[in-house]
XYZ file of C-alpha atoms in Angstrom:
350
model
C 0.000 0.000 0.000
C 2.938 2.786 0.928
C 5.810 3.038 -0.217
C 9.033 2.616 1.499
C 11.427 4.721 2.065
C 14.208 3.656 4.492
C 14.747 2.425 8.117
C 13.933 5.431 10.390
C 15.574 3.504 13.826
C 18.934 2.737 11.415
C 18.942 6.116 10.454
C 18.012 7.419 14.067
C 21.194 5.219 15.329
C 23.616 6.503 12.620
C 22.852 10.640 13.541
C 22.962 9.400 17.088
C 26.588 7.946 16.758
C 27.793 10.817 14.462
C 27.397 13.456 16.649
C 28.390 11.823 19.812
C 31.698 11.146 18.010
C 31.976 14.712 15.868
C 28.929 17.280 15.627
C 30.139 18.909 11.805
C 30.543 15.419 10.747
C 26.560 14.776 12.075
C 25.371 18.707 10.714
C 27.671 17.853 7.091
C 25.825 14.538 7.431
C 21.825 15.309 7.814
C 22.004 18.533 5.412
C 23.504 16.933 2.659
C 20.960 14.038 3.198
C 17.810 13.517 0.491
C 15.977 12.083 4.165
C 14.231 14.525 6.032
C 13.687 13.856 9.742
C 12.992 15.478 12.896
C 16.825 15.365 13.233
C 17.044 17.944 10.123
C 14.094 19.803 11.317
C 15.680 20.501 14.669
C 19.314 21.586 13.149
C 18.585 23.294 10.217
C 17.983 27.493 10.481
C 18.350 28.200 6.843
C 14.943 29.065 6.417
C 14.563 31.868 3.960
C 11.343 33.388 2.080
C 8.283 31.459 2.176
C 9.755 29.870 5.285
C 7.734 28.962 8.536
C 9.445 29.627 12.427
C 11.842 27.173 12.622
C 10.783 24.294 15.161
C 11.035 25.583 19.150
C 9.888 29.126 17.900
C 6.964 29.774 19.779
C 4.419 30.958 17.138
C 5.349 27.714 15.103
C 4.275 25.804 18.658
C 0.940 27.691 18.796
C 0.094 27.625 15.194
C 0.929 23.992 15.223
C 0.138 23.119 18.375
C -0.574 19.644 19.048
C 0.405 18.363 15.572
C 3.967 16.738 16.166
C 1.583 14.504 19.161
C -1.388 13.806 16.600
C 0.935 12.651 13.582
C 2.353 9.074 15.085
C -1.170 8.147 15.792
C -2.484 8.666 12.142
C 0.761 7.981 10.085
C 1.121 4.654 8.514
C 4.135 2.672 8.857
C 5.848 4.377 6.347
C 4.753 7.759 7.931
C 2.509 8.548 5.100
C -0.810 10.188 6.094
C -3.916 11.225 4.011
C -5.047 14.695 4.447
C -8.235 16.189 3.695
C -8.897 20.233 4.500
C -12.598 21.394 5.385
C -14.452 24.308 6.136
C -18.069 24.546 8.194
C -19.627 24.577 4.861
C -18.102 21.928 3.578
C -18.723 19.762 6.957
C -21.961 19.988 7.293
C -24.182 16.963 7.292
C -24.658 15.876 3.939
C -22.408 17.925 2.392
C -18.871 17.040 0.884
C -17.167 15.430 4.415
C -19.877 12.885 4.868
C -20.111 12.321 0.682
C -15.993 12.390 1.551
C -15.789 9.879 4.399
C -18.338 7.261 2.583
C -16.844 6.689 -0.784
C -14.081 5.030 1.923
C -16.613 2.688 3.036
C -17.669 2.029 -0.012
C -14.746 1.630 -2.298
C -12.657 -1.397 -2.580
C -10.868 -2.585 0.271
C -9.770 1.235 1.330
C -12.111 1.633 4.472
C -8.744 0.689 6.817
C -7.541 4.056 5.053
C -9.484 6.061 7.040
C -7.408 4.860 10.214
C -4.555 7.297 8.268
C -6.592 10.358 7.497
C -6.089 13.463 8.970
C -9.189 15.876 8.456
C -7.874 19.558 8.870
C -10.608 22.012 10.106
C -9.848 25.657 8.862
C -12.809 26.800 11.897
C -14.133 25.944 15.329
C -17.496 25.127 13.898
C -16.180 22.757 11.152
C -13.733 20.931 13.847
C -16.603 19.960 15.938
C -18.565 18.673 13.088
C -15.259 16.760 11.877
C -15.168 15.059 15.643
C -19.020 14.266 15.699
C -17.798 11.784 12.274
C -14.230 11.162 11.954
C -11.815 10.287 14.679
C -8.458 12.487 13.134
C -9.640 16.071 13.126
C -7.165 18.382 13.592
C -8.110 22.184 13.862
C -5.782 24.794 11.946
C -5.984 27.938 13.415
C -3.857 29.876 11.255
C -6.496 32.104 9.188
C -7.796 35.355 9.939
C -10.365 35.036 7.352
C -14.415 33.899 8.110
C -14.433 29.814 7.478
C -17.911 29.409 8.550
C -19.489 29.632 5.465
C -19.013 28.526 1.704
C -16.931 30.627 -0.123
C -17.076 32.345 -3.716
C -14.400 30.926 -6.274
C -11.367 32.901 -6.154
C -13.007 35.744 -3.156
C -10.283 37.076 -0.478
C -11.565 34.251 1.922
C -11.249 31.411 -0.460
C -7.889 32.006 -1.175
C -6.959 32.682 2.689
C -8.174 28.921 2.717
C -6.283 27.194 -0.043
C -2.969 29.136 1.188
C -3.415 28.242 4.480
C -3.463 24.641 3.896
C 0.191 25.374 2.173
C 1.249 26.011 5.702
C -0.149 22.819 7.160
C 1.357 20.706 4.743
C 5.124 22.395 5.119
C 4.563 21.793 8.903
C 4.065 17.994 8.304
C 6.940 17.493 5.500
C 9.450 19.575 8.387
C 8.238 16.824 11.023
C 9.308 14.093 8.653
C 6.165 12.756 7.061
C 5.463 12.380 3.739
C 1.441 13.378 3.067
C -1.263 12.713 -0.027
C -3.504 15.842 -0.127
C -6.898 15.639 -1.708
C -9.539 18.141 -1.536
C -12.560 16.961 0.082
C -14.821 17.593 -3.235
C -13.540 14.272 -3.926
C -14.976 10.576 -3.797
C -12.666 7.412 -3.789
C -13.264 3.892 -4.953
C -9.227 2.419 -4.367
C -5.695 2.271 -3.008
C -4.132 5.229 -4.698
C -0.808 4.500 -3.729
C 0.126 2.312 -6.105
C 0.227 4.525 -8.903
C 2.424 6.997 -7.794
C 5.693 6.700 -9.057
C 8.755 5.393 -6.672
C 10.820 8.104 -7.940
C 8.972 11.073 -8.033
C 9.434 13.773 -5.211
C 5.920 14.949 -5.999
C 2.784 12.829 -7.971
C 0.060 15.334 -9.355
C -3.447 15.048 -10.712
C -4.099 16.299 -14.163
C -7.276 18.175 -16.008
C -6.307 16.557 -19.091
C -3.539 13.941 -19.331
C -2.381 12.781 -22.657
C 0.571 10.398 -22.339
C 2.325 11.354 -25.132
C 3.357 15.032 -23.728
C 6.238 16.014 -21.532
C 5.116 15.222 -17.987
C 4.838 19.172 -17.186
C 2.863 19.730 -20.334
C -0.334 18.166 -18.846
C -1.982 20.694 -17.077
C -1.906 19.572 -13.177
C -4.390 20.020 -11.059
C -3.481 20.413 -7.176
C -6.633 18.525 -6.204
C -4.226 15.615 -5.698
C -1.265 15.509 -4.916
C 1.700 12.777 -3.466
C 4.758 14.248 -1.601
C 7.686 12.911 0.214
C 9.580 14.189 2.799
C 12.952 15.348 1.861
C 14.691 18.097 1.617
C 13.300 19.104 -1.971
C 10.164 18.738 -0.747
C 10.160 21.090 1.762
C 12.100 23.692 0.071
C 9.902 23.532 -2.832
C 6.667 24.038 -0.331
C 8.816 27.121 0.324
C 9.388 28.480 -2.622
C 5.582 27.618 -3.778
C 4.320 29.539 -0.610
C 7.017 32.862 -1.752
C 5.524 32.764 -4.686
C 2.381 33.961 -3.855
C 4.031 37.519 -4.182
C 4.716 37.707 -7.360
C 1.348 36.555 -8.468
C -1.026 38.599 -6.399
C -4.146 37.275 -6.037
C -3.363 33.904 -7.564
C -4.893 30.638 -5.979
C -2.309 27.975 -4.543
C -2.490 25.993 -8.071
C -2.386 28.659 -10.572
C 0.907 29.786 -8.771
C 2.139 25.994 -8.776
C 1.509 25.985 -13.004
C 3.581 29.226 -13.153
C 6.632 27.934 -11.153
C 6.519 24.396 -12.075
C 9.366 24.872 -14.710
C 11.189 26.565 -11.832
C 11.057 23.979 -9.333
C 12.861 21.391 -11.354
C 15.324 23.432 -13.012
C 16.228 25.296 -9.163
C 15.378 23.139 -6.704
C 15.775 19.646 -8.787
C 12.565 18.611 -7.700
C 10.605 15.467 -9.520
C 7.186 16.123 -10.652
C 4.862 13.549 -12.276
C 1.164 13.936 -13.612
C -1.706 11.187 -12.461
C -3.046 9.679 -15.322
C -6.947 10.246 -15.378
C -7.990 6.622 -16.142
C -7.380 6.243 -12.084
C -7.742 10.105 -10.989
C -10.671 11.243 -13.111
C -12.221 14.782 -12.447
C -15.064 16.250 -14.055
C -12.955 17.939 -16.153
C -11.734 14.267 -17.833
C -12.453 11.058 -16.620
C -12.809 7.721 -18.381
C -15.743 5.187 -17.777
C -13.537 2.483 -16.006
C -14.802 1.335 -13.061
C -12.288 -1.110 -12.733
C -9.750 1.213 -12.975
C -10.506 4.261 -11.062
C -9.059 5.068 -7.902
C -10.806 8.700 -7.278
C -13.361 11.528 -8.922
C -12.518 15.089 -8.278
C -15.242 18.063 -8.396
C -12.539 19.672 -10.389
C -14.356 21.829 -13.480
C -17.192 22.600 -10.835
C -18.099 25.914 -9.300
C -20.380 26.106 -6.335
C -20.650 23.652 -2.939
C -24.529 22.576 -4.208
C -23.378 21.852 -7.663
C -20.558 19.887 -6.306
C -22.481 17.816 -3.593
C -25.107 16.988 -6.779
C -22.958 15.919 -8.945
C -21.207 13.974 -6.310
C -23.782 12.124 -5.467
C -24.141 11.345 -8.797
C -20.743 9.180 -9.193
C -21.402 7.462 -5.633
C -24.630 5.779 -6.702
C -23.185 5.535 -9.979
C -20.324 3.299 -8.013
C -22.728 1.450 -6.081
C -24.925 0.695 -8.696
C -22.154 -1.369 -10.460
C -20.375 -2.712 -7.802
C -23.881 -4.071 -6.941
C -23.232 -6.125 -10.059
C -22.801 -9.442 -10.870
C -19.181 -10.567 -12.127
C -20.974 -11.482 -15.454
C -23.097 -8.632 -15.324
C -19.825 -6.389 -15.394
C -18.486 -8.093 -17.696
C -20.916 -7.104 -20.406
C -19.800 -3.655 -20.394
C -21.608 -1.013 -21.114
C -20.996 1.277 -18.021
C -20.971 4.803 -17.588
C -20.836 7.896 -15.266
C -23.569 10.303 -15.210
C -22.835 13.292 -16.845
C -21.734 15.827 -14.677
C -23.973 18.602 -16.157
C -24.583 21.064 -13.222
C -20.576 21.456 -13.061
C -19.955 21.876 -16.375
C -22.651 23.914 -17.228
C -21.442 25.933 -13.852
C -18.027 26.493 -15.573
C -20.206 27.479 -19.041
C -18.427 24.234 -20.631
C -18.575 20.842 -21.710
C -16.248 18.295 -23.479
C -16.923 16.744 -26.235
């Protein structure tokens, strides 16, 4: 299901010997290494723009508070997690946490999942809803901006929101974990993990993915994304979060399309597209039940319209998986169009 990425307890004994014999040696030693740990979190003050408080400052503790506790308790053995990000809108009964926390129960063989994900409340309101249904809530205090309430594409609050959860995730690559974000306007039917490549620092969903492009030519969508923890990683969530300046009033993934050429060429960092055979979005998906791993409420505008057409998929999914093998097997499937999205974006796709 994860992937692995080295011993932790070798590693742990290694810094442990290295500085009790010669502390440059250890500092020469966890700085130059691809690993990051709490070891590297705890040395390392070379935090430039974009950067959080290093770890010990005490607005990082209250920001954070709570988090470096929570983290072992959700991670999986790896130290992956799943996070999802909510608002009090978007965790209301019957809106896109419960559609969210169902597909789970419902897919194939990924309700033990749920044991890893971390639902991040961005308001009071929406963490106690997130408690009343999910046992990993975690609330993000961090925003000076109203999260009660739904917000308007691209308004001053919804882009407080989708920056803030920048922060978040640089907190949890600094602590050592590696993390698969998904929005929340999102169902799931399988393991996703198995599709992202071994190799990349950073898997991303796609609008449109066409195989026979170069990787950054697909256009990615940040409703999805695979990271690792390493020192890439967290100095590309960095420079992503510095960027925000030079594209003023910019959401999170319109900034990550304009530096995405920068990233690899600076900072070195490995970026693959999803295809959308297993991450479909209504803005491409393909009718493959067998295939698909998760449906984004990408190419959507509006919490009703999402929630709709939502629905939509997940009794779509349960319809078929209510199937017969040899019922299945005569083909034939697909997904209802999603017309309230794209008609709410004034387009369709052939």
């Amino acid at each position: 299901m994860g992937l692995g990425f080295g011993s932790k307890e070798a590693g742990s004994h290694a810094v442990s010997f290295l500085l009790g014999a010669a502390l440059p040696t250890a500092l020469l030693f966890l700085l130059a290494s691809d690993r990051l740990g709490e070891g590297l979190s705890s040395i390392s003050r070379s935090w430039g723009s974009g950067a959080l408080p290093p770890p010990g400052d005490g607005a990082n503790e209250v920001m954070f508070k709570g988090l470096p506790e929570l983290l072992p308790r959700v991670a999986m053995e790896d130290r992956t997690v799943i996070i999802t990000s909510v608002n009090e809108a978007w965790a209301q009964p019957g809106s896109l946490l419960d559609l969210y926390l169902e597909s789970f129960r419902n897919g194939v063989d990924i309700a033990h999942l749920l044991n890893h994900l971390l639902v991040v409340a961005l308001g009071a309101r929406g963490f106690e809803r997130c408690k009343a249904v999910h046992p990993h809530c975690y609330f993000l205090n961090a925003t000076s901006a109203d999260m009660s309430s739904a917000k308007p594409f691209m308004s001053p609050d919804y882009l407080e929101l989708v920056w803030t959860k920048l922060t978040f995730q640089q907190r949890v690559l600094e602590l050592g974990y590696n993390f698969l974000f998904t929005d929340c306007d999102m169902v799931w039917f399988r393991n996703p993990f198995r599709h992202f490549p071994v190799y990349a620092d950073m898997s991303c969903s796609s609008d449109d993915f066409k195989p026979s492009r170069a990787p950054l030519d697909n256009p990615l969508n940040t409703g999805l994304y695979y990271m690792k923890s390493t020192n890439r990683t967290v100095q590309m969530m960095r420079y992503w979060r510095a960027a925000r300046a030079r594209f003023p009033g910019q959401h999170d993934q319109a900034v990550f399309v304009n530096i995405r050429h920068e990233l690899v060429s600076k900072l070195q960092v490995r970026i693959e597209p999803l295809e959308t055979v297993y991450f479909g979005g209504f803005c491409e998906y393909h009718d493959d039940p067998e295939k698909v791993c998760t449906i984004h409420a990408c190419c959507c505008i509006g919490l009703e319209t999402k929630v709709h057409d939502l629905k939509d998929v997940a009794a779509d999914w349960k319809n078929y998986t209510s199937l017969t093998p040899e019922q299945r097997q005569k083909g034939g499937f697909k997904w209802t169009y999603p017309t309230r999205c794209r008609d709410s974006m004034g387009w369709r796709r052939p």
